[in-house]
Coordinates of C-alpha atoms and ligand atoms in Angstrom, one line a residue:
M223 CA 0.0 0.0 0.0
A224 CA 1.2 3.5 -0.7
D225 CA 2.4 5.6 2.1
P226 CA -0.6 7.8 2.9
G227 CA 1.7 10.6 4.1
P228 CA 1.7 12.4 7.3
L229 CA -1.5 13.4 9.1
L230 CA -2.2 16.8 7.5
V231 CA -3.6 19.3 10.0
Y232 CA -5.9 21.9 8.2
G233 CA -9.6 22.9 8.4
P234 CA -12.0 25.7 8.3
R235 CA -10.6 27.3 11.4
S236 CA -7.1 27.5 10.0
T237 CA -7.9 30.6 8.1
T238 CA -9.5 32.3 11.0
Y239 CA -6.0 33.2 12.5
D240 CA -6.1 36.5 10.6
F241 CA -4.5 39.8 11.7
G242 CA -6.1 41.6 8.8
P243 CA -5.3 42.3 5.1
A244 CA -2.2 44.3 5.6
H245 CA -0.5 41.8 8.0
P246 CA 2.4 39.7 6.5
L247 CA 1.2 36.4 8.1
T248 CA -1.7 36.1 5.9
P249 CA -4.2 33.3 5.7
R250 CA -4.1 33.8 1.9
R251 CA -1.1 31.4 2.2
F252 CA -3.5 28.5 2.8
G253 CA -5.1 28.8 -0.7
P254 CA -2.1 28.2 -2.8
G255 CA -0.5 26.2 0.0
I256 CA -3.1 23.6 0.5
S257 CA -4.0 23.3 -3.2
L258 CA -0.4 22.5 -4.1
L259 CA -0.5 19.9 -1.3
E260 CA -3.7 18.4 -2.7
A261 CA -2.2 18.3 -6.2
L262 CA 0.3 16.0 -4.7
G263 CA -2.4 13.7 -3.3
A264 CA -2.4 15.0 0.2
V265 CA -5.7 15.2 1.9
P266 CA -6.3 17.4 5.1
N267 CA -7.5 14.9 7.6
L268 CA -7.3 16.7 11.0
A269 CA -9.4 19.9 11.2
P270 CA -8.0 22.0 14.2
E271 CA -10.4 22.9 17.0
P272 CA -9.5 25.1 20.0
A273 CA -7.4 23.6 22.8
T274 CA -8.9 23.8 26.2
D275 CA -7.9 26.4 28.8
D276 CA -6.4 23.6 30.8
E277 CA -4.2 22.6 28.0
L278 CA -3.2 26.3 27.2
D279 CA -2.3 26.6 30.9
W280 CA 0.5 24.1 30.4
V281 CA 2.7 26.8 29.0
H282 CA 0.7 30.1 29.4
E283 CA -0.3 32.0 32.4
A284 CA -3.9 32.2 33.4
G285 CA -3.8 36.1 33.3
Y286 CA -2.5 35.9 29.8
L287 CA -5.4 33.7 28.7
E288 CA -7.8 36.3 30.2
A289 CA -6.1 39.1 28.3
V290 CA -6.4 37.3 24.9
K291 CA -10.1 36.5 25.6
A292 CA -10.7 40.2 26.4
F293 CA -9.2 41.2 23.2
S294 CA -11.1 38.6 21.4
V295 CA -14.3 40.3 22.3
D296 CA -12.9 43.9 22.4
P297 CA -10.2 44.2 19.9
A298 CA -10.0 48.0 20.4
A299 CA -9.0 47.7 24.0
P300 CA -5.7 49.3 25.0
S301 CA -2.5 47.3 24.1
R302 CA -1.2 44.8 26.7
A303 CA 0.4 41.5 27.0
G304 CA 2.2 42.0 23.6
I305 CA -1.2 42.5 21.8
G306 CA -2.0 45.7 20.1
P307 CA -1.1 47.8 17.0
G308 CA 2.1 46.5 15.5
D309 CA 3.3 42.9 15.0
T310 CA 0.5 41.1 16.9
P311 CA -2.7 43.2 16.7
A312 CA -5.9 42.2 18.2
F313 CA -8.8 40.8 16.2
A314 CA -12.4 39.6 17.0
G315 CA -12.3 35.9 17.9
M316 CA -8.6 35.8 18.3
H317 CA -8.7 33.6 21.3
E318 CA -10.7 30.9 19.5
A319 CA -8.6 31.2 16.4
S320 CA -5.3 31.1 18.3
A321 CA -6.5 28.2 20.6
A322 CA -7.4 26.3 17.3
V323 CA -3.8 26.5 16.1
A324 CA -2.7 25.2 19.5
G325 CA -5.4 22.5 19.3
G326 CA -4.3 21.4 15.9
S327 CA -0.7 20.7 17.0
L328 CA -1.9 19.1 20.2
R329 CA -4.4 16.7 18.5
A330 CA -1.7 15.9 16.0
M331 CA 0.8 15.0 18.7
E332 CA -1.7 12.9 20.5
A333 CA -2.3 10.9 17.3
I334 CA 1.4 10.3 17.1
L335 CA 1.6 9.4 20.8
R336 CA -1.4 6.9 20.4
G337 CA 0.6 5.4 17.6
E338 CA -2.1 6.0 15.0
V339 CA 0.4 7.8 12.7
V340 CA 4.1 8.2 12.9
H341 CA 4.2 11.7 11.2
A342 CA 2.0 14.7 11.3
F343 CA 2.4 18.0 9.6
H344 CA 0.5 21.2 10.7
P345 CA 1.3 24.0 8.2
G346 CA -0.7 26.6 10.2
G347 CA 1.3 25.8 13.3
G348 CA 4.8 26.8 14.4
L349 CA 3.9 30.0 16.4
H350 CA 7.2 29.7 18.1
H351 CA 7.6 33.2 19.5
A352 CA 4.6 33.2 21.9
M353 CA 5.8 33.5 25.5
P354 CA 4.1 32.3 28.7
A355 CA 2.5 35.7 29.4
R356 CA 2.9 37.6 26.2
A357 CA 2.1 37.5 22.5
S358 CA 5.1 38.2 20.2
G359 CA 6.0 38.2 16.6
F360 CA 2.6 37.2 15.1
C361 CA 2.3 34.4 17.7
V362 CA -0.5 34.3 20.3
Y363 CA -0.3 30.7 21.7
D364 CA 2.8 28.7 21.4
D365 CA 1.7 25.5 19.7
P366 CA 5.1 23.8 19.3
A367 CA 5.8 24.4 23.0
L368 CA 2.3 23.0 23.8
A369 CA 2.9 19.9 21.7
I370 CA 6.2 19.5 23.5
A371 CA 4.6 19.9 26.9
R372 CA 2.0 17.2 25.9
V373 CA 4.9 14.8 25.2
R374 CA 6.6 15.6 28.5
R375 CA 3.3 14.8 30.4
D376 CA 4.0 11.2 29.1
G377 CA 7.6 11.4 30.4
L378 CA 9.1 11.3 26.9
R379 CA 12.0 13.2 25.6
V380 CA 11.7 15.8 22.8
L381 CA 14.2 17.1 20.3
Y382 CA 12.9 20.4 18.8
V383 CA 14.4 21.6 15.5
D384 CA 13.6 25.2 14.5
L385 CA 14.3 26.2 10.9
D386 CA 12.5 29.4 10.8
V387 CA 14.7 32.4 9.8
H388 CA 13.8 33.9 13.2
H389 CA 15.1 32.5 16.5
G390 CA 12.7 30.1 18.2
D391 CA 12.8 32.2 21.4
G392 CA 9.3 31.2 22.9
V393 CA 9.8 27.4 22.6
Q394 CA 13.3 27.8 23.9
A395 CA 12.2 30.0 26.9
I396 CA 9.3 27.8 27.8
H397 CA 11.4 24.6 28.0
L398 CA 14.8 26.1 28.9
D399 CA 15.1 24.6 32.3
D400 CA 13.7 21.1 31.3
P401 CA 16.6 18.7 30.6
G402 CA 14.2 16.4 28.8
V403 CA 13.7 18.9 25.9
L404 CA 16.5 19.9 23.5
T405 CA 15.8 22.9 21.4
L406 CA 17.9 23.6 18.3
S407 CA 17.3 26.9 16.4
I408 CA 19.1 27.7 13.1
H409 CA 18.3 31.4 12.2
E410 CA 19.5 34.8 11.1
T411 CA 21.5 36.4 13.8
G412 CA 19.5 38.6 16.3
R413 CA 22.0 41.4 15.6
Y414 CA 19.8 42.3 12.6
L415 CA 16.6 40.4 13.0
F416 CA 13.7 40.0 15.4
P417 CA 13.5 38.8 18.1
G418 CA 17.2 39.7 18.8
T419 CA 18.0 36.6 20.7
G420 CA 19.5 33.2 19.9
G421 CA 23.1 33.8 20.4
V422 CA 25.7 31.0 20.5
N423 CA 25.9 31.4 24.3
E424 CA 22.3 30.6 24.9
L425 CA 22.9 27.0 26.1
G426 CA 20.5 26.4 28.9
E427 CA 21.2 26.5 32.6
G428 CA 21.7 24.2 35.6
M429 CA 20.5 20.7 35.0
A430 CA 19.3 21.6 31.5
A431 CA 22.8 23.2 30.6
G432 CA 23.5 22.1 27.0
T433 CA 19.8 21.6 26.0
A434 CA 19.4 24.9 24.2
V435 CA 21.4 25.1 21.0
N436 CA 21.5 28.2 18.8
V437 CA 23.1 28.8 15.4
P438 CA 22.9 32.5 14.4
L439 CA 23.9 33.0 10.8
E440 CA 25.1 36.2 9.1
P441 CA 22.7 38.2 6.8
G442 CA 23.2 37.1 3.2
T443 CA 24.1 33.5 4.2
G444 CA 22.9 31.0 1.5
E445 CA 22.1 27.3 1.6
R446 CA 25.5 25.8 2.0
P447 CA 26.3 26.9 5.5
W448 CA 22.7 26.6 6.5
L449 CA 22.7 23.0 5.3
A450 CA 26.0 22.3 6.9
A451 CA 24.5 23.3 10.2
V452 CA 21.4 21.1 9.6
R453 CA 23.4 18.1 8.5
A454 CA 26.0 18.2 11.3
L455 CA 23.9 19.2 14.3
V456 CA 20.5 17.6 13.8
P457 CA 21.7 14.0 13.6
E458 CA 24.6 14.4 16.1
L459 CA 22.5 16.1 18.7
A460 CA 19.7 13.4 18.2
A461 CA 22.3 10.7 18.7
A462 CA 23.7 12.3 21.8
F463 CA 20.4 13.3 23.3
G464 CA 18.3 10.3 22.5
P465 CA 14.9 11.8 21.8
D466 CA 11.5 9.8 21.9
V467 CA 9.8 12.4 19.7
V468 CA 11.0 15.0 17.2
V469 CA 9.1 18.3 16.8
S470 CA 10.2 20.7 13.9
Q471 CA 9.3 24.0 12.7
H472 CA 9.7 24.7 9.0
G473 CA 9.3 28.5 8.5
A474 CA 9.8 29.3 4.9
D475 CA 11.1 32.9 5.6
G476 CA 14.8 32.0 5.3
H477 CA 14.2 31.8 1.5
A478 CA 16.2 34.3 -0.7
W479 CA 12.8 35.7 -1.9
D480 CA 11.4 36.3 1.5
P481 CA 10.6 40.0 2.1
L482 CA 11.2 40.1 5.9
A483 CA 14.6 38.6 6.4
H484 CA 18.1 38.4 4.9
L485 CA 19.1 34.8 4.4
N486 CA 19.5 33.3 0.9
L487 CA 18.0 29.9 1.3
T488 CA 16.2 27.8 -1.4
T489 CA 13.4 25.4 -1.3
T490 CA 15.9 22.7 -2.3
A491 CA 17.8 23.2 0.9
M492 CA 14.5 23.3 2.9
G493 CA 13.4 20.1 1.4
E494 CA 16.6 18.4 2.2
A495 CA 16.4 19.6 5.8
A496 CA 12.9 18.2 6.0
R497 CA 14.1 14.8 4.7
L498 CA 16.9 14.8 7.2
V499 CA 14.6 15.5 10.1
D500 CA 12.4 12.6 8.9
A501 CA 15.5 10.3 8.7
V502 CA 16.6 11.4 12.3
A503 CA 13.0 10.7 13.6
H504 CA 13.2 7.2 12.2
R505 CA 16.7 6.5 13.4
H506 CA 16.4 8.0 16.9
A507 CA 12.7 8.4 17.8
A508 CA 10.8 5.4 16.4
G509 CA 9.6 7.7 13.6
R510 CA 7.5 10.0 15.9
W511 CA 7.6 13.4 14.2
L512 CA 5.3 16.4 14.3
A513 CA 6.3 19.1 11.7
T514 CA 4.8 22.5 11.7
G515 CA 4.9 25.4 9.4
G516 CA 6.0 28.8 10.7
G517 CA 6.9 32.1 9.0
G518 CA 7.0 32.6 5.3
Y519 CA 5.9 35.8 3.6
D520 CA 6.3 35.1 -0.1
V521 CA 3.0 33.1 0.1
Y522 CA 2.7 32.1 -3.6
R523 CA 6.2 31.3 -4.8
V524 CA 7.8 30.0 -1.6
V525 CA 5.4 28.9 1.1
P526 CA 3.4 26.4 -0.9
R527 CA 6.6 24.6 -2.3
T528 CA 8.1 24.5 1.1
W529 CA 5.0 23.0 2.7
S530 CA 4.9 20.4 -0.1
L531 CA 8.4 19.5 0.4
V532 CA 7.9 18.9 4.1
W533 CA 4.8 16.8 3.4
L534 CA 6.7 14.8 0.7
A535 CA 9.6 14.2 3.2
G536 CA 7.0 12.8 5.7
A537 CA 5.4 10.7 2.9
H538 CA 8.8 9.3 2.0
R539 CA 8.2 10.3 -1.7
D540 CA 10.6 11.7 -4.3
V541 CA 10.2 15.3 -5.2
P542 CA 8.2 15.3 -8.4
A543 CA 9.9 17.0 -11.5
A544 CA 7.4 19.8 -11.7
T545 CA 4.7 21.7 -9.8
S546 CA 1.3 21.1 -11.1
A547 CA 0.4 23.2 -14.2
D548 CA -3.2 23.6 -13.0
W549 CA -2.0 24.9 -9.7
R550 CA 0.2 27.5 -11.5
T551 CA -2.7 28.6 -13.6
R552 CA -5.2 28.7 -10.8
W553 CA -3.0 31.1 -8.7
A554 CA -1.2 33.1 -11.3
T555 CA -3.6 36.1 -11.3
E556 CA -3.7 36.4 -7.4
A557 CA 0.0 35.9 -7.2
A558 CA 0.6 38.7 -9.7
R559 CA -1.7 41.0 -7.7
Y560 CA 1.0 40.7 -4.9
G561 CA 4.0 40.8 -7.2
Q562 CA 4.9 37.2 -6.7
T563 CA 5.3 35.9 -10.2
P564 CA 6.0 33.7 -12.0
L565 CA 4.9 30.7 -9.9
P566 CA 7.9 28.3 -10.1
A567 CA 7.6 25.2 -12.3
T568 CA 9.7 23.1 -10.1
F569 CA 9.7 22.4 -6.4
D570 CA 13.4 22.8 -6.0
D571 CA 15.2 25.9 -6.8
P572 CA 18.5 26.4 -8.7
P573 CA 21.6 26.7 -6.6
N574 CA 21.6 30.0 -4.6
A575 CA 18.1 30.7 -5.9
G576 CA 19.6 31.4 -9.3
E577 CA 21.9 34.3 -8.3
P578 CA 25.7 34.2 -8.3
V579 CA 27.5 34.2 -4.9
D580 CA 28.9 37.6 -4.7
A581 CA 31.9 38.8 -2.5
A582 CA 29.6 40.0 0.2
Q583 CA 27.6 36.6 0.4
D584 CA 30.9 34.8 0.4
A585 CA 32.2 36.8 3.3
A586 CA 28.9 36.3 5.2
E587 CA 29.1 32.6 4.6
R588 CA 32.6 32.4 5.9
R589 CA 31.6 33.8 9.2
S590 CA 28.5 31.7 9.3
T591 CA 30.5 28.5 8.7
A592 CA 32.9 29.4 11.5
T593 CA 29.7 29.8 13.7
V594 CA 28.4 26.4 12.8
A595 CA 31.9 24.9 13.6
L596 CA 32.0 26.7 17.1
V597 CA 28.5 25.6 18.0
R598 CA 29.3 22.0 17.0
R599 CA 32.5 22.1 19.1
A600 CA 30.6 23.4 22.1
V601 CA 27.5 21.2 22.1
V602 CA 28.4 17.9 20.3
P603 CA 30.4 15.5 22.5
R604 CA 34.0 15.2 21.3
L605 CA 33.7 11.4 20.8
L606 CA 30.8 11.8 18.4
R607 CA 32.6 14.6 16.4
E608 CA 35.8 12.5 16.2
A609 CA 33.8 9.4 15.2
R610 CA 31.9 11.0 12.4
D611 CA 34.8 12.9 11.0
R612 CA 37.0 9.8 11.0
G613 CA 34.2 7.6 9.5
W614 CA 33.8 5.4 12.6
W615 CA 30.2 6.2 12.7
D616 CA 27.2 7.5 10.8
P617 CA 24.6 9.0 13.0
L618 CA 21.9 8.1 10.3
G619 CA 23.2 4.6 9.7
A620 CA 21.2 1.6 10.6
A621 CA 21.1 0.7 14.2
P622 CA 24.0 -1.8 14.8
A623 CA 22.7 -5.4 14.8
G624 CA 25.7 -7.1 16.4
R625 CA 26.6 -7.0 20.0
P626 CA 23.7 -6.2 22.3
A627 CA 24.0 -3.4 24.8
D628 CA 22.6 -2.8 28.2
V629 CA 20.3 0.1 28.2
E630 CA 19.9 -0.3 32.0
P631 CA 23.4 -1.1 33.3
P632 CA 23.8 -3.7 36.1
V633 CA 23.3 -2.1 39.5
A634 CA 26.4 -1.7 41.6
T635 CA 26.2 -4.3 44.3
T636 CA 29.3 -5.6 45.9
G637 CA 32.9 -4.8 45.0
M638 CA 34.4 -2.5 42.5
P639 CA 34.5 -3.2 38.7
T640 CA 37.8 -4.3 37.3
I641 CA 39.9 -1.7 35.5
L642 CA 41.3 -2.8 32.1
P643 CA 44.1 -0.2 31.4
V644 CA 44.3 -0.9 27.7
V645 CA 41.7 -2.9 25.7
D646 CA 42.1 -4.3 22.2
A647 CA 39.3 -4.8 19.7
A648 CA 39.0 -8.5 20.3
T649 CA 38.4 -7.9 24.1
W650 CA 36.0 -5.1 23.3
D651 CA 33.9 -7.3 21.1
K652 CA 33.3 -9.7 24.0
L653 CA 32.0 -6.8 26.2
V654 CA 28.7 -5.0 26.4
L655 CA 28.5 -1.3 26.8
A656 CA 26.2 -0.1 29.5
G657 CA 23.8 2.8 28.8
G658 CA 24.8 6.4 30.0
V659 CA 28.6 5.8 30.0
L660 CA 29.3 7.8 27.0
A661 CA 27.5 9.4 24.0
P662 CA 25.7 8.3 21.9
A663 CA 22.5 7.7 23.9
D664 CA 22.1 4.3 22.1
P665 CA 24.7 2.1 23.8
G666 CA 24.5 -0.4 20.8
A667 CA 25.7 2.4 18.5
G668 CA 28.3 3.4 21.0
H669 CA 29.7 -0.1 21.1
A670 CA 30.0 -0.2 17.3
L671 CA 31.5 3.2 17.2
I672 CA 34.2 2.3 19.8
A673 CA 34.9 -0.9 17.9
A674 CA 35.6 1.1 14.9
G675 CA 37.7 3.5 16.7
L676 CA 39.9 0.8 18.3
R677 CA 40.9 -0.1 14.8
D678 CA 42.0 3.5 14.1
G679 CA 44.2 4.5 17.1
L680 CA 41.6 4.9 19.7
R681 CA 43.0 4.0 23.2
A682 CA 40.4 2.7 25.7
T683 CA 40.6 2.2 29.5
L684 CA 37.6 0.5 30.9
A685 CA 35.8 -0.3 34.0
V686 CA 34.2 -3.6 33.6
S687 CA 31.7 -5.5 35.9
G688 CA 31.1 -9.0 34.5
T689 CA 31.0 -8.5 30.8
S690 CA 29.4 -5.0 31.2
V691 CA 31.4 -1.9 30.6
V692 CA 30.3 0.6 33.2
G693 CA 33.0 3.2 32.8
A694 CA 35.4 4.3 30.1
A695 CA 38.3 6.7 29.4
L696 CA 39.1 7.2 25.8
S697 CA 41.8 9.1 23.9
R698 CA 43.5 9.2 20.5
P699 CA 46.8 10.6 19.4
V700 CA 46.4 13.8 17.3
D701 CA 47.8 13.1 13.8
G702 CA 51.1 14.8 13.3
T703 CA 51.7 15.8 16.9
S704 CA 53.1 14.2 20.2
R705 CA 49.7 15.0 21.8
A706 CA 46.7 12.8 22.5
D707 CA 43.3 14.2 23.0
M708 CA 40.7 12.7 25.5
L709 CA 37.6 11.8 23.6
G710 CA 35.5 10.8 26.4
L711 CA 35.4 9.9 30.2
G712 CA 32.2 8.6 31.7
V713 CA 30.7 6.3 34.2
A714 CA 27.2 4.7 34.1
A715 CA 24.7 6.4 36.5
G716 CA 24.5 3.5 38.9
W717 CA 28.3 3.4 39.4
R718 CA 29.0 7.1 40.1
R719 CA 30.2 8.7 43.4
Q720 CA 32.7 5.9 44.2
G721 CA 35.9 7.3 42.6
L722 CA 35.6 5.2 39.5
A723 CA 36.2 8.1 37.0
G724 CA 39.4 9.0 39.0
R725 CA 40.6 5.3 38.8
L726 CA 39.9 5.2 35.1
L727 CA 41.8 8.5 34.5
A728 CA 44.8 7.5 36.6
A729 CA 45.0 4.1 34.7
H730 CA 44.5 5.9 31.4
V731 CA 47.4 8.2 31.9
E732 CA 49.8 5.4 32.7
G733 CA 52.0 4.1 29.9
P734 CA 50.9 6.3 27.0
P735 CA 51.5 4.9 23.5
A736 CA 54.8 5.5 21.9
G737 CA 55.4 9.1 20.7
V738 CA 52.8 10.7 22.9
D739 CA 54.0 13.0 25.6
E740 CA 51.0 15.1 26.3
L741 CA 47.3 14.3 27.0
A742 CA 44.7 17.1 26.7
A743 CA 41.0 17.3 27.4
E744 CA 38.5 20.0 26.4
L745 CA 35.3 20.1 28.5
S746 CA 32.1 22.0 27.6
V747 CA 28.4 21.7 28.1
A748 CA 28.6 18.8 25.6
D749 CA 30.2 16.6 28.3
R750 CA 27.1 15.5 30.2
D751 CA 24.8 12.6 30.7
P752 CA 21.6 13.9 28.9
R753 CA 19.4 11.1 30.6
D754 CA 20.9 11.6 34.2
P755 CA 22.2 15.2 34.1
L756 CA 24.0 17.1 36.8
D757 CA 23.9 20.8 37.3
G758 CA 26.2 22.2 34.7
R759 CA 28.4 24.1 37.3
L760 CA 28.6 21.2 39.6
R761 CA 29.7 18.8 36.8
R762 CA 32.5 21.3 35.8
D763 CA 33.8 21.5 39.4
I764 CA 33.8 17.7 39.6
A765 CA 35.7 17.4 36.3
R766 CA 38.2 20.0 37.4
R767 CA 39.0 18.1 40.6
L768 CA 39.2 14.8 38.7
F769 CA 41.7 16.0 36.2
E770 CA 43.7 17.8 38.8
A771 CA 44.0 14.7 40.8
A772 CA 45.3 12.8 37.8
G773 CA 48.1 15.4 37.4
F774 CA 46.4 17.6 34.8
T775 CA 46.8 21.5 34.8
V776 CA 43.3 22.8 34.3
R777 CA 42.5 26.2 32.7
S778 CA 39.9 28.2 30.9
A779 CA 39.3 27.0 27.3
D780 CA 40.4 29.4 24.5
A781 CA 38.5 32.6 23.9
G782 CA 36.8 31.2 20.9
L783 CA 35.1 28.4 22.7
R784 CA 34.3 30.6 25.6
T785 CA 32.2 33.0 23.5
A786 CA 29.8 30.0 23.3
D787 CA 30.4 28.3 26.6
P788 CA 32.1 30.8 29.1
A789 CA 32.8 28.0 31.6
A790 CA 34.5 25.7 29.1
I791 CA 37.9 24.3 30.5
V792 CA 40.9 22.6 29.0
A793 CA 42.9 20.0 31.1
V794 CA 46.5 19.3 30.0
R795 CA 48.9 16.8 31.4
A796 CA 52.5 17.0 30.0
G797 CA 55.4 14.6 30.4
T798 CA 53.3 11.5 30.7
Ligands
ZN103 ZN1 9.3 9.2 7.8

């Protein structure tokens, strides 16, 4: 049977979210948007109805709901709670219309959680700027944050991927101190664009340190650095974090033709990003994926194709060669009225949307590429970066079938585990990796990754109980130097607080391989157990004492890394 595609959320209430004819977030987008989806065979099959007040209360304050309801009956009331003339004006019925957007995303998520569908797409959703007590940036109720809150009520973990050109500030703020929600936003830098936030140093606090990730790109940046950020960070963060559900926001306003922002993206890149999110959901979250729309103000040429590409990704279908000729004919006159012609004949765009990359774009892209590298260094565990860059591991590859792994490690009972100072590949193959020792979150993938590393210069010191690896210290010589870098140091949750990490490190620094006379470790927010996190500051203090006790000198990391993670440290042990 053909894949019916994602549950498609759209109905009569979708077009009631309407700030008026002069507002950029216009319900006119649903006309060409839904009809292009229908031309692909998509059928809207979930009509949004308003979420209840109890549901909206999960992320919004009661006084704010009262304010929205008051504007709903009296749109002329004086401005408050972010509602009034400007970005988010009042309109009659705005509570019901806004609650219906929230309800669409909530019902879609419930269908996913019940297992009725694996994927759902809500093009009218993605109102990611709404705050607990304030409307912002065309957004009244925060439907992605509510869908995430619904998942959290079931105790499941969420990866949120925000591809809108604007920082996903509301979703980030609402879930900022929840270590069970990882938000990733890739956007135009707030130095030039609303809402002004989303810097590389917004990483989350306390137990949730490392669960907010932001990639601010320079104005003028095109698809290559943007896709580089998506391709690197989405699969690597998913592998490290281990989500149960993926929620994504596919604003189309990063497109080169969008009138409100300054990135130079293409529908081609947006489609590839959607397919990558789909692949990540299947590899890391049992397929559970809610996609939403978002911004997008070129509503004839760009928004419909972007929505179609997201839907096609969720339907696991190839991109057709051409957009429907009937669709182009049907919307040509209306598109011309708004200066958005001609309607493109293809879903994908030519490279760089058909424009040459000039010197200014090239300079912007160099800065953006450096930002992507910096963010990856700060938030992706070193072991995963090294493993991917060296070809030990593919975060989207099939789950390894070989050696089983213990998701729940054996509980520490009597006696300490045995320390194996140096382990070869043959020994490793007989062992099982416990969960939570090291990234990735899936210990089966971790076992395969380390097996590949051991054939490529990785040095492993292990703590073993029975056949179960409950702690590990890993390093590898840096090519062309006499230094080795620590790639990971970890102990499974049930085996912590008894000095095991210190014993592992002490054993690891003994007898380094020939030619290595210095061992270095760089520690950032990436170095954490995402399932059993410690307060970020406490974790850093423990690491500092641990490395100093093993003869390392600990200092602040270089200024570059500290722009993202001010508390990042480097530990160096010379003369081993
Ligand atoms: Zn899929």
